[in-house]
Short mmCIF file of C-alpha atoms in Angstrom, two decimals:
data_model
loop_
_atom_site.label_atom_id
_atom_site.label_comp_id
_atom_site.label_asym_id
_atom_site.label_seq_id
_atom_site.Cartn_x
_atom_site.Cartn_y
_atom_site.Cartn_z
CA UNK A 29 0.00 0.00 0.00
CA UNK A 30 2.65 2.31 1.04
CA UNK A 31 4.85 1.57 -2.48
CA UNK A 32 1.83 2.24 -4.43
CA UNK A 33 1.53 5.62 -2.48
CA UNK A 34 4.97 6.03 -3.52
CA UNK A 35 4.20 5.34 -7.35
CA UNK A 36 1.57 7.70 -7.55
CA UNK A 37 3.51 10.44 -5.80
CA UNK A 38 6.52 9.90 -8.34
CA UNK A 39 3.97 9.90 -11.66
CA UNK A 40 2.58 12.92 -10.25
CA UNK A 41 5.56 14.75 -9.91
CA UNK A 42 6.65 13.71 -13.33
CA UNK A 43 3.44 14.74 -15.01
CA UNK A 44 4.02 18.26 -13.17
CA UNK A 45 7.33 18.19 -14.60
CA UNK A 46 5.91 17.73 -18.12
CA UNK A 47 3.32 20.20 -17.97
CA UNK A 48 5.79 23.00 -16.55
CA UNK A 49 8.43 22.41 -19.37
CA UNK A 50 5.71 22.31 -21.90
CA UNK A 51 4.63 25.54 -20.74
CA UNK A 52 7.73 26.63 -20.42
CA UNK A 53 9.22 25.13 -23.79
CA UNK A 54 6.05 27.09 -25.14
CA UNK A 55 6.79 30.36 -23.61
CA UNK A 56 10.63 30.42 -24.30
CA UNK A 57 9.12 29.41 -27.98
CA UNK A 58 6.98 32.68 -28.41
CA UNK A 59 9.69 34.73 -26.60
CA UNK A 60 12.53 34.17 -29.16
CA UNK A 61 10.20 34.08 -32.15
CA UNK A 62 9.79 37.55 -35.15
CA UNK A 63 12.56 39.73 -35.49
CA UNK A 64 13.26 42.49 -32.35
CA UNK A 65 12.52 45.44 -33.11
CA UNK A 66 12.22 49.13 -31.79
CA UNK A 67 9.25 51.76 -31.28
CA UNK A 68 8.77 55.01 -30.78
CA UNK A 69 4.96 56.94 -29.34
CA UNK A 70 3.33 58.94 -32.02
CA UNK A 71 2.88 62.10 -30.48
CA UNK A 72 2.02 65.83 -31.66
CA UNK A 73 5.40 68.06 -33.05
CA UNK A 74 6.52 71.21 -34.52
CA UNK A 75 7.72 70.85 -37.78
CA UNK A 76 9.53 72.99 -40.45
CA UNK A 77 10.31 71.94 -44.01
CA UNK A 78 13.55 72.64 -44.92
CA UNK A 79 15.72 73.36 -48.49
CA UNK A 80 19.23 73.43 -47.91
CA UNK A 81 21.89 74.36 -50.58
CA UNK A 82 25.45 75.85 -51.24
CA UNK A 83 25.67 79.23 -52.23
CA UNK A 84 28.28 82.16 -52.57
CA UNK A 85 27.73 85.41 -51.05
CA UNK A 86 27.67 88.54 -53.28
CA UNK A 87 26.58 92.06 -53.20
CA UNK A 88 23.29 93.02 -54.07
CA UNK A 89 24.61 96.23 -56.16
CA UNK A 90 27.98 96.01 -57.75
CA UNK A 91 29.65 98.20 -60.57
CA UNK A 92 31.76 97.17 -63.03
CA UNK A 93 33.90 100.44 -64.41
CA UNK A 94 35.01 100.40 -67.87
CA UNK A 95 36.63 102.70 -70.07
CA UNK A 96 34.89 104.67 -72.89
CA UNK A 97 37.96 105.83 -74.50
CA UNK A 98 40.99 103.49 -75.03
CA UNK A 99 44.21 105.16 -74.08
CA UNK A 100 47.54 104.64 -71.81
CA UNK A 101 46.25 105.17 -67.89
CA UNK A 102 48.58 107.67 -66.81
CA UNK A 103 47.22 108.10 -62.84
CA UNK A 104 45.87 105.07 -60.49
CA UNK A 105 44.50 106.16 -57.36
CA UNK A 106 43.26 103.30 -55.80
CA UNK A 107 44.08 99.92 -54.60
CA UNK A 108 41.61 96.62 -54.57
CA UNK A 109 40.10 96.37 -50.84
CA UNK A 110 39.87 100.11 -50.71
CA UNK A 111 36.85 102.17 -49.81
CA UNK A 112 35.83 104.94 -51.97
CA UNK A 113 33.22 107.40 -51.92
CA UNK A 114 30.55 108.39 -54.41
CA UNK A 115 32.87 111.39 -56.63
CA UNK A 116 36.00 110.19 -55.61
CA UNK A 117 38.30 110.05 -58.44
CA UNK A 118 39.98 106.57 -59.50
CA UNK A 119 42.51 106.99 -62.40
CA UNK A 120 42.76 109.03 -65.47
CA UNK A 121 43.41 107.79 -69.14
CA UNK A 122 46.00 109.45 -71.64
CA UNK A 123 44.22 112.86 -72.51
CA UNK A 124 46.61 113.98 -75.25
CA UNK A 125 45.17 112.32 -78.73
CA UNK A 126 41.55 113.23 -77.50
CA UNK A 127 42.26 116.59 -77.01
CA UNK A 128 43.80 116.96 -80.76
CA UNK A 129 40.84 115.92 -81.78
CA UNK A 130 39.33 118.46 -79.84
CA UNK A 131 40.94 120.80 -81.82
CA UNK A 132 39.95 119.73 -85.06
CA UNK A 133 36.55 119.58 -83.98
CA UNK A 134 36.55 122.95 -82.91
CA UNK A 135 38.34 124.03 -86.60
CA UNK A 136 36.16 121.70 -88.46
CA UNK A 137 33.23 123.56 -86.81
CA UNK A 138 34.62 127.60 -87.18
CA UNK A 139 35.48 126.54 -91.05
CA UNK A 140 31.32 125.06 -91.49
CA UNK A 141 30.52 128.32 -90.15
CA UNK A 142 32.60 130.61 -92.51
CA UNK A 143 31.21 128.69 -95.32
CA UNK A 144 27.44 129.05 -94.04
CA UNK A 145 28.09 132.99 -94.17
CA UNK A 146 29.40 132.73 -97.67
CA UNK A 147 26.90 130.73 -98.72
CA UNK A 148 24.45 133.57 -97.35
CA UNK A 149 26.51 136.64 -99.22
CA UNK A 150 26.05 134.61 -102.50
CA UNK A 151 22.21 134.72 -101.59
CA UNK A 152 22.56 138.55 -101.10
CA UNK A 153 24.35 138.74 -104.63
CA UNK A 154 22.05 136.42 -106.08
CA UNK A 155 19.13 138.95 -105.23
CA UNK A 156 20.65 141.68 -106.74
CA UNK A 157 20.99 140.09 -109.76
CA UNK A 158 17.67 138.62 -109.33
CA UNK A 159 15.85 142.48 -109.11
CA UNK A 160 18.13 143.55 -112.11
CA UNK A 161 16.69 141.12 -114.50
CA UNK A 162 13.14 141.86 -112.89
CA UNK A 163 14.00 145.80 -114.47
CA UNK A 164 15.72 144.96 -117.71
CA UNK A 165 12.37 142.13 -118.37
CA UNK A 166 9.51 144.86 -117.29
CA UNK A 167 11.77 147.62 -119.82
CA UNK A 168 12.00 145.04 -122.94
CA UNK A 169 7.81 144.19 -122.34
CA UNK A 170 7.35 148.09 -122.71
CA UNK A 171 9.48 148.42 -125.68
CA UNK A 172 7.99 145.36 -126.84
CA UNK A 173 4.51 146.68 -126.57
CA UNK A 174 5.65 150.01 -128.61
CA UNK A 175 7.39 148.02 -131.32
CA UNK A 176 10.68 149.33 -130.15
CA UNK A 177 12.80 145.98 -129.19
CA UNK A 178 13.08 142.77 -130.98
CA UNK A 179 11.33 139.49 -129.84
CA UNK A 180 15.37 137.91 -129.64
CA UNK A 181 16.11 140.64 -126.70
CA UNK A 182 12.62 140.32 -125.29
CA UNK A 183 13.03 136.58 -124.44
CA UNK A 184 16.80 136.82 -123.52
CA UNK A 185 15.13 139.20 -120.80
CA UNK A 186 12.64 136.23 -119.71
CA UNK A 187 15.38 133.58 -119.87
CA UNK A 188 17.83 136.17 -117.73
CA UNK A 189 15.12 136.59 -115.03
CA UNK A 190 14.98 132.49 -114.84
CA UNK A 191 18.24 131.53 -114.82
CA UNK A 192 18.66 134.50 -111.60
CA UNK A 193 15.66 132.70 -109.91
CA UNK A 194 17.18 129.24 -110.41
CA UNK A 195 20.27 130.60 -108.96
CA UNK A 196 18.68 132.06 -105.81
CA UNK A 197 16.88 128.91 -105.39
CA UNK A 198 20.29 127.16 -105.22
CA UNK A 199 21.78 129.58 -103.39
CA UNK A 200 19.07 129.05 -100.63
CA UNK A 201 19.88 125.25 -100.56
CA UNK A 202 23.71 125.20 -100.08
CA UNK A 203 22.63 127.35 -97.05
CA UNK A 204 20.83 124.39 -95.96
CA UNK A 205 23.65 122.05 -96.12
CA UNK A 206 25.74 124.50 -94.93
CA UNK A 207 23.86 124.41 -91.22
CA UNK A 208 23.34 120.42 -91.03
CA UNK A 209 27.06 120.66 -91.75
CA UNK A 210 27.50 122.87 -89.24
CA UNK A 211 25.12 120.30 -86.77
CA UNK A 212 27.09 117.84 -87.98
CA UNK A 213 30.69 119.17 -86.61
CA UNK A 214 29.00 120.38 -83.55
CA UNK A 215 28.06 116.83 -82.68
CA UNK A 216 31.49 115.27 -83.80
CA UNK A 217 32.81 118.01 -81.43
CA UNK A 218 30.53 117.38 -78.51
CA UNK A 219 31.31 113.21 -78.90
CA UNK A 220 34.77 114.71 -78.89
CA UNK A 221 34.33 116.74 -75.26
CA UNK A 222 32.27 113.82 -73.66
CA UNK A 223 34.69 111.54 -74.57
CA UNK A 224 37.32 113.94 -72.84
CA UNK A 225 35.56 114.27 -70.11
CA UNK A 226 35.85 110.73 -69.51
CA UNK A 227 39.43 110.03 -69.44
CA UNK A 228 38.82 110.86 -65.69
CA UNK A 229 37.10 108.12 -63.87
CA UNK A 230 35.19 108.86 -60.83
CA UNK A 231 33.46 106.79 -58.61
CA UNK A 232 29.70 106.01 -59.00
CA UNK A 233 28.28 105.44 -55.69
CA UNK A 234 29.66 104.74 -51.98
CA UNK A 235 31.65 100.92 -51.52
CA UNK A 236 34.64 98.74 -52.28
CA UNK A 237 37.10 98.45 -54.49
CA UNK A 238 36.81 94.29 -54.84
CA UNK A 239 38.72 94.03 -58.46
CA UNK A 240 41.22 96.08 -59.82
CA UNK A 241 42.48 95.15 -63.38
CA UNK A 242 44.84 97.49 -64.72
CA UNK A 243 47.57 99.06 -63.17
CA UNK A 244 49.13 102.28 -64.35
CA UNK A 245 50.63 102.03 -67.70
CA UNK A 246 49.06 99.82 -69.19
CA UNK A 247 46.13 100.21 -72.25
CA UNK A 248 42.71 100.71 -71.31
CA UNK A 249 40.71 98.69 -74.59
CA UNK A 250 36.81 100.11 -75.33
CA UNK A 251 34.55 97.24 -75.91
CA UNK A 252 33.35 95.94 -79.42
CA UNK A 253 30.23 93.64 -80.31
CA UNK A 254 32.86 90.91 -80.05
CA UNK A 255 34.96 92.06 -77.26
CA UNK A 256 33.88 92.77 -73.86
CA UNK A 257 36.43 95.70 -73.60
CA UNK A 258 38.47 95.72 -70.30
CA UNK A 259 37.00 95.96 -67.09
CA UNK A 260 38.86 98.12 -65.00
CA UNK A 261 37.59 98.13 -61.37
CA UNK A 262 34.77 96.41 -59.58
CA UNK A 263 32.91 98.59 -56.96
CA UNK A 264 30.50 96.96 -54.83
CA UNK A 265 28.31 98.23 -52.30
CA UNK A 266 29.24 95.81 -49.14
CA UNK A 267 26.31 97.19 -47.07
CA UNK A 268 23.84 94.85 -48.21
CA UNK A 269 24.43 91.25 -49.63
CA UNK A 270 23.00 88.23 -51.17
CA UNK A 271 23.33 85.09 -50.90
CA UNK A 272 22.81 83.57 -54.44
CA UNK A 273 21.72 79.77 -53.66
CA UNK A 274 21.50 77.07 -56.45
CA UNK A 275 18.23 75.39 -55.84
CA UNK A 276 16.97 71.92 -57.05
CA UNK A 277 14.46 71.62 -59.45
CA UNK A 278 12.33 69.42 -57.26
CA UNK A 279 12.82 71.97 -54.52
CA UNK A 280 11.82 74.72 -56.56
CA UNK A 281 7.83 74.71 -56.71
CA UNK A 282 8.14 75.00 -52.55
CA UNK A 283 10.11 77.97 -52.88
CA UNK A 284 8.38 81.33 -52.71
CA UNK A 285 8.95 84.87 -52.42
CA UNK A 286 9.28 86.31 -48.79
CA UNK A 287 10.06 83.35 -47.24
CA UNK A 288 12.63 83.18 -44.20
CA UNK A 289 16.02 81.78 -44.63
CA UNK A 290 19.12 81.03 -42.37
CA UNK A 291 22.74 81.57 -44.00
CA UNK A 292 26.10 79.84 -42.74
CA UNK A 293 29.22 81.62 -43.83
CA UNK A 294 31.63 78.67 -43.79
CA UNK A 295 34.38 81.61 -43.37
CA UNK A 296 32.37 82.56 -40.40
CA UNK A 297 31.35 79.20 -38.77
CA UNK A 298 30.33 79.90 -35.68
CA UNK A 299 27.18 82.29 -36.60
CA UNK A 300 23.80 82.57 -38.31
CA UNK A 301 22.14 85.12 -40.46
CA UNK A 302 19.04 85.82 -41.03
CA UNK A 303 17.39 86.82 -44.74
CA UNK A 304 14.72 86.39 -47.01
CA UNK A 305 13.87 85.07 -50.71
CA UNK A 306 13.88 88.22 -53.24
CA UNK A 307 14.35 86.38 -56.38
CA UNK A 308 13.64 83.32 -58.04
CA UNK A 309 14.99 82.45 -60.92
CA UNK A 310 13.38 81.52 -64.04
CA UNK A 311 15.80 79.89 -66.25
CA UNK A 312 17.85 77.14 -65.05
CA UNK A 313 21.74 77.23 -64.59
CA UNK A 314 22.53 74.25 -65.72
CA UNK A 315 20.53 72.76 -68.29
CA UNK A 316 19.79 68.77 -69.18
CA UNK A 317 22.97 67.28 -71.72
CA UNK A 318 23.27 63.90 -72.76
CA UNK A 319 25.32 64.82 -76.15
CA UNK A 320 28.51 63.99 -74.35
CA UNK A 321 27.83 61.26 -71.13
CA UNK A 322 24.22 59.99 -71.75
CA UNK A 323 23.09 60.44 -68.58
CA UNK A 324 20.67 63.29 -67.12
CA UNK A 325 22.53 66.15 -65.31
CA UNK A 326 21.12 67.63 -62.39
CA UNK A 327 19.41 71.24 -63.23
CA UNK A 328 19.61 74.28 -60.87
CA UNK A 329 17.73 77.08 -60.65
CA UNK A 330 19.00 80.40 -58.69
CA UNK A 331 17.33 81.67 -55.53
CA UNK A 332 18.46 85.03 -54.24
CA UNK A 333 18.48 85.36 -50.27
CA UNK A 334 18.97 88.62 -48.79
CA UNK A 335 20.84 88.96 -45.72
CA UNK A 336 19.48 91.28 -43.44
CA UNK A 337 21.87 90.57 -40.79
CA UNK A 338 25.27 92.50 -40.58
CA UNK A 339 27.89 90.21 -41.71
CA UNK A 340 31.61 91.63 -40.21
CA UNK A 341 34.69 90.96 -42.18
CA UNK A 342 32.78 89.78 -45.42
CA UNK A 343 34.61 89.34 -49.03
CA UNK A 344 32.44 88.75 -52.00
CA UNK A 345 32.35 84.88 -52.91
CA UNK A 346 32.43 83.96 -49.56
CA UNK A 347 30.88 80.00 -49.45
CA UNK A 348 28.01 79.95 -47.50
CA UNK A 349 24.73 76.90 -46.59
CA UNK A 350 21.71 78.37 -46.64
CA UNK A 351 18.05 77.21 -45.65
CA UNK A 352 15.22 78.08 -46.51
CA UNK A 353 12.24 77.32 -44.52
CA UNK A 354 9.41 76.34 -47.03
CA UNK A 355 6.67 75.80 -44.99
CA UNK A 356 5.62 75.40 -40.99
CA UNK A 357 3.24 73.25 -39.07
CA UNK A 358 2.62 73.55 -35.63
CA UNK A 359 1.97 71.01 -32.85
CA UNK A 360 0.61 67.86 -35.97
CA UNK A 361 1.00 64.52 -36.07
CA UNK A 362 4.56 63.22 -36.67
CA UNK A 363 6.05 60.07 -37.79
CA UNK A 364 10.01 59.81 -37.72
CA UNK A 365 11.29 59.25 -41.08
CA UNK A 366 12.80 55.85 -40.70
CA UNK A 367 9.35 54.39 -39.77
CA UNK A 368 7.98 55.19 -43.62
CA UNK A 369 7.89 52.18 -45.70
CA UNK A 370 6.42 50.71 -48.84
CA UNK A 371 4.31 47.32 -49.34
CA UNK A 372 2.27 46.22 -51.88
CA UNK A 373 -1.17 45.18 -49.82
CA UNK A 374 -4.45 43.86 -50.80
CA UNK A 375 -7.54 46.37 -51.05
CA UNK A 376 -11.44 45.36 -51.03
CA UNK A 377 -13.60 46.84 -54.19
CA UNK A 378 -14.64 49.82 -51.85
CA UNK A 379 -10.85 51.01 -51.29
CA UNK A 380 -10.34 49.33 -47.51
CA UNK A 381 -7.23 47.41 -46.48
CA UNK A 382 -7.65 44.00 -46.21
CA UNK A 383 -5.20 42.29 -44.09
CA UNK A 384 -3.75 38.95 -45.11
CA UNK A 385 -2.73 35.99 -42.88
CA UNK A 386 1.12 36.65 -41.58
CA UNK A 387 3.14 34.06 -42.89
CA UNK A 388 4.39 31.37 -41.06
CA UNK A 389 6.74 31.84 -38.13
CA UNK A 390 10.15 30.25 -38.87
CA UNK A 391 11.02 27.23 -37.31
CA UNK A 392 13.24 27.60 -34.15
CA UNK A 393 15.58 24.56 -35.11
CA UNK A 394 16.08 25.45 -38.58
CA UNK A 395 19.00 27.90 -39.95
CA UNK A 396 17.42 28.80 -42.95
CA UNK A 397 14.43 31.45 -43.02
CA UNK A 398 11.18 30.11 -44.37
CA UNK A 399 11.03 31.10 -48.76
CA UNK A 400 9.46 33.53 -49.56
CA UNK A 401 6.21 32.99 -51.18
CA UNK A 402 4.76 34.79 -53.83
CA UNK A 403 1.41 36.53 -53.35
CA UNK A 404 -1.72 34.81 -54.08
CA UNK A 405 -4.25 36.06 -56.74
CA UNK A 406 -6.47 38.24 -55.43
CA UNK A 407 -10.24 37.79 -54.59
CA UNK A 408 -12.70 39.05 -57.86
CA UNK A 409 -13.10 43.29 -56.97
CA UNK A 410 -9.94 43.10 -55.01
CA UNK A 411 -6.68 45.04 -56.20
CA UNK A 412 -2.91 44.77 -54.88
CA UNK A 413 -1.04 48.10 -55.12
CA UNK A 414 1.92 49.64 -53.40
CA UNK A 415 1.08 51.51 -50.38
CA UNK A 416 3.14 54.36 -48.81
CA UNK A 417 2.63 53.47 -44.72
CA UNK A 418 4.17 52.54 -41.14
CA UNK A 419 3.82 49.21 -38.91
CA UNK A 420 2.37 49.43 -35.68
CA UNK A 421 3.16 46.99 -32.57
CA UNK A 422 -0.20 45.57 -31.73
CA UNK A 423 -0.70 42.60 -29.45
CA UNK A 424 2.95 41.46 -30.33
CA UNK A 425 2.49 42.02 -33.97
CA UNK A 426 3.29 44.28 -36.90
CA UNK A 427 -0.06 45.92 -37.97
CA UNK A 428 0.64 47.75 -41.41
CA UNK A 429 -1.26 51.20 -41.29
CA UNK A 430 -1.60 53.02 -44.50
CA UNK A 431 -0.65 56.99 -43.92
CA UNK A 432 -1.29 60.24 -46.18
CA UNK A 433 2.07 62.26 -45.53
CA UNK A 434 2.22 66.24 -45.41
CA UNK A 435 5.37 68.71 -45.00
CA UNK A 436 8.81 67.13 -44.14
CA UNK A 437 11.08 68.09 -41.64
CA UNK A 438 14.33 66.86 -41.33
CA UNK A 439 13.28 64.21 -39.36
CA UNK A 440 9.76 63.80 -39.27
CA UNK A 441 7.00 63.58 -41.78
CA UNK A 442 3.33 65.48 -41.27
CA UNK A 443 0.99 62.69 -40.83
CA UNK A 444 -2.29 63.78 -42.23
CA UNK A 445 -4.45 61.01 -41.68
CA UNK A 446 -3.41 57.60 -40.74
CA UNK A 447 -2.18 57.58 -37.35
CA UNK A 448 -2.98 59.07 -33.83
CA UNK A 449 -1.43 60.33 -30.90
CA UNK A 450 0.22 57.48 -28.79
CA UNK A 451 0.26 54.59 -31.08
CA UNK A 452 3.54 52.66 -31.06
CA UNK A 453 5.03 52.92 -34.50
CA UNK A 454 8.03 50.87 -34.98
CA UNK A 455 11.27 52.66 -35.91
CA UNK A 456 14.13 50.09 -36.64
CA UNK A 457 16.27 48.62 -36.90
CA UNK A 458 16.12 49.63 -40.61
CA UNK A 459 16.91 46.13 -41.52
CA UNK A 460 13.79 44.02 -39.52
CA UNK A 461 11.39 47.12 -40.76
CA UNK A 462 12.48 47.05 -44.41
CA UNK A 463 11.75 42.84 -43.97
CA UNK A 464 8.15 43.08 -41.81
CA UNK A 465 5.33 41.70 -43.40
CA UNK A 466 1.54 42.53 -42.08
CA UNK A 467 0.75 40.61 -39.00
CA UNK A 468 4.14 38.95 -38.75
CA UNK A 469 4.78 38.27 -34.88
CA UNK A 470 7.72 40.73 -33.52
CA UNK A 471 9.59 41.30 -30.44
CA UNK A 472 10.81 44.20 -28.29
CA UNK A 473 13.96 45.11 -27.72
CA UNK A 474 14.21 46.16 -23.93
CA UNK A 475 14.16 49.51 -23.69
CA UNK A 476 13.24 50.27 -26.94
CA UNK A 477 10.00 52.06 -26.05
CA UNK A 478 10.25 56.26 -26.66
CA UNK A 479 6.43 56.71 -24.47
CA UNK A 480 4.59 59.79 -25.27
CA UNK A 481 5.98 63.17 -23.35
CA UNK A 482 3.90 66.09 -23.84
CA UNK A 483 2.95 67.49 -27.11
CA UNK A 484 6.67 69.86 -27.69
CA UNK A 485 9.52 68.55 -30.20
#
């Protein structure tokens, strides 16, 4: 009686035995099953969409001085980096051949004039003889009517009187020409004095002296259709400067007018400046090629930023980052950007997501992860299409959740419809959430939860 006691004591411990490592084997089982992975709590941010880009500062007005006159420069009175005030003068070019042309301007003008007054006494003579044959005609018609004069010396009276009108007539035009001649010299002679007048080069407005490309000496050239001409000095107005930013073409369309923008000087590291967009530029600065490589370049457009701060110690072409805030949302939805995903999931004819069975867990005594299976056919109404969305940890599984994304910050997305305050998105690693399939059972790395604190960034 006793050793049967005995027996049943010993099968009952050994049944207990079973039962607990069952359990157990089945706990440990669903513990070190699905991939780890991390999460983060959806919660309400500020956001700011951001285009960043290299640019080179410049200033807003700059001159470039060239010469109107070729000629030797014979004074230089300034040096590049100096400052120079609006009148102050800069250098002066050869004089000499300009003003003998001057002179012969002057004597091509006083010799028009001496003819013009000929020209006029000729008139005076003309009408002298012009009344003379008026007298000798009106005496031959009275001798004429009398019978006193012959017809031969009545008509070399009429032909007298026209050949003096004829004269007069001429006499009267070479006046004419005469005084456009006369305009004509004076103009030749005014080019002459403006162009005299500019062999000293002052300067046009208040700034600095950032190019200097002649030095005294040397041959000032005037510009052709084909030839620039030489540039002599660059004055720019340092007061107020630009940031000139090469902008993306996809970036583009979010740029507008007005909007704020924050400028790094990589010369000046430690700072910010503040500006605005004033410009946008219309044609792009590098446009599409495939003549030579065959392959798509990228094309820029240029977006002018004003700086409004005071930048100290500033050269033009200065490298500089600048961004430009596009647009703002406060206190939304946000989803970190490494959460976003694509899938290609299974919708029912009125446009709802239809979750699928998860495939099957993969053995825990096999090396090898289960094959992947190709989709099945879908159901008659249903479609399969890829769907922009996140996974959410629900019950110890990836949920798929289709989301509608907004504005994009650097490193969150706007969630406009999709998601809620406090659900547990998963984050990472990038590697488990680029493999996750809907429904698939998952499990959580310890302290890998980010819970929900307050509504701020």
């Amino acid at each position: 009686m006793a050793m049967s006691r005995t027996k049943k004591a010993l099968l009952a411990l050994v049944a207990l035995a079973l039962v607990g490592g069952g359990a157990g084997a089945a706990y440990w089982y669903r513990q070190d099953t699905g991939p780890e992975i991390t999460t983060e709590a959806i919660r309400a941010r500020d956001l700011e969409a951001i285009v960043s880009a290299s640019c080179k500062v410049q200033p807003k007005r700059q001159v470039n001085i060239s010469a109107n006159t070729m000629g030797r420069v014979t004074r230089l009175a300034v040096e590049e980096g100096q400052r120079v005030r609006a009148g102050q003068f800069l250098l002066e070019i050869d004089p000499r051949s300009l003003e003998g042309q001057l002179q012969r301007g002057e004597a091509s003008v006083a010799a028009a004039q001496s003819s013009l007054l000929q020209s006029r006494t000729a008139v005076e003579q003309s009408r002298v003889g012009l009344d003379l044959a008026k007298q000798n005609l009106a005496r031959q018609e009275e001798l004429w009517k009398d019978g006193l004069t012959t017809k031969e010396a009545l008509e070399r009276a009429q032909n007298e009187l026209a050949a003096r009108e004829a004269e007069i007539r001429s006499r009267q035009q070479d006046i004419l020409t005469r005084e456009q001649q006369i305009k004509q010299e004076q103009a030749s002679l005014a080019t002459t004095k403006y162009n005299l007048n500019q062999v000293i080069i002052s300067a046009p407005m208040d700034g600095l002296v950032t190019r200097r490309n002649i030095e005294e000496g040397e041959t000032a050239v005037v510009g052709t259709m084909n030839n620039a001409g030489t540039v002599l000095l660059t004055i720019a107005d340092m007061s107020l400067l630009e940031a000139e930013v090469e902008v993306d073409e996809t970036d583009i369309p979010n740029v507008q007018l007005g909007q704020l923008a924050k400028v790094t000087i990589d010369a000046i590291p430690d700072r910010e400046f503040k500006g605005r967009v004033t410009e946008i530029g219309n044609s792009p600065t590098q446009a599409t090629n495939t003549q030579n490589t065959g392959q798509r370049q990228a094309t820029t457009f240029t977006v002018a930023i004003t700086i409004e701060d005071k930048v100290p110690d500033v050269r033009p072409g200065f490298t500089c980052t600048a961004e430009i805030t596009t647009a703002t949302r406060a206190k939304v939805v946000a989803v970190p950007i490494q959460a976003l995903t694509v899938r290609e999931m299974l919708f029912n004819p009125s446009g709802a997501l239809v979750h699928e069975p998860p495939p099957p867990p993969p053995s825990r005594f096999s090396r090898q992860p289960p094959a992947r299976q190709a989709p099945a056919e879908p159901p008659p109404g249903h479609e399969r299409k890829e769907t922009e969305g996140v996974f959410l940890l629900q019950g110890g599984r990836a949920v798929f959740m289709p989301v509608k994304i907004g504005v994009a910050g650097e490193q969150y997305f706007e969630v406009v419809s999709g998601l809620k305050i406090g659900d547990q998105v998963i984050t990472g690693p990038f590697a488990s959430v680029r493999e996750l399939a809907d429904g698939q059972g998952v499990r959580l790395q310890a302290n890998a939860v980010r819970p929900v604190a307050g509504t701020s960034p």
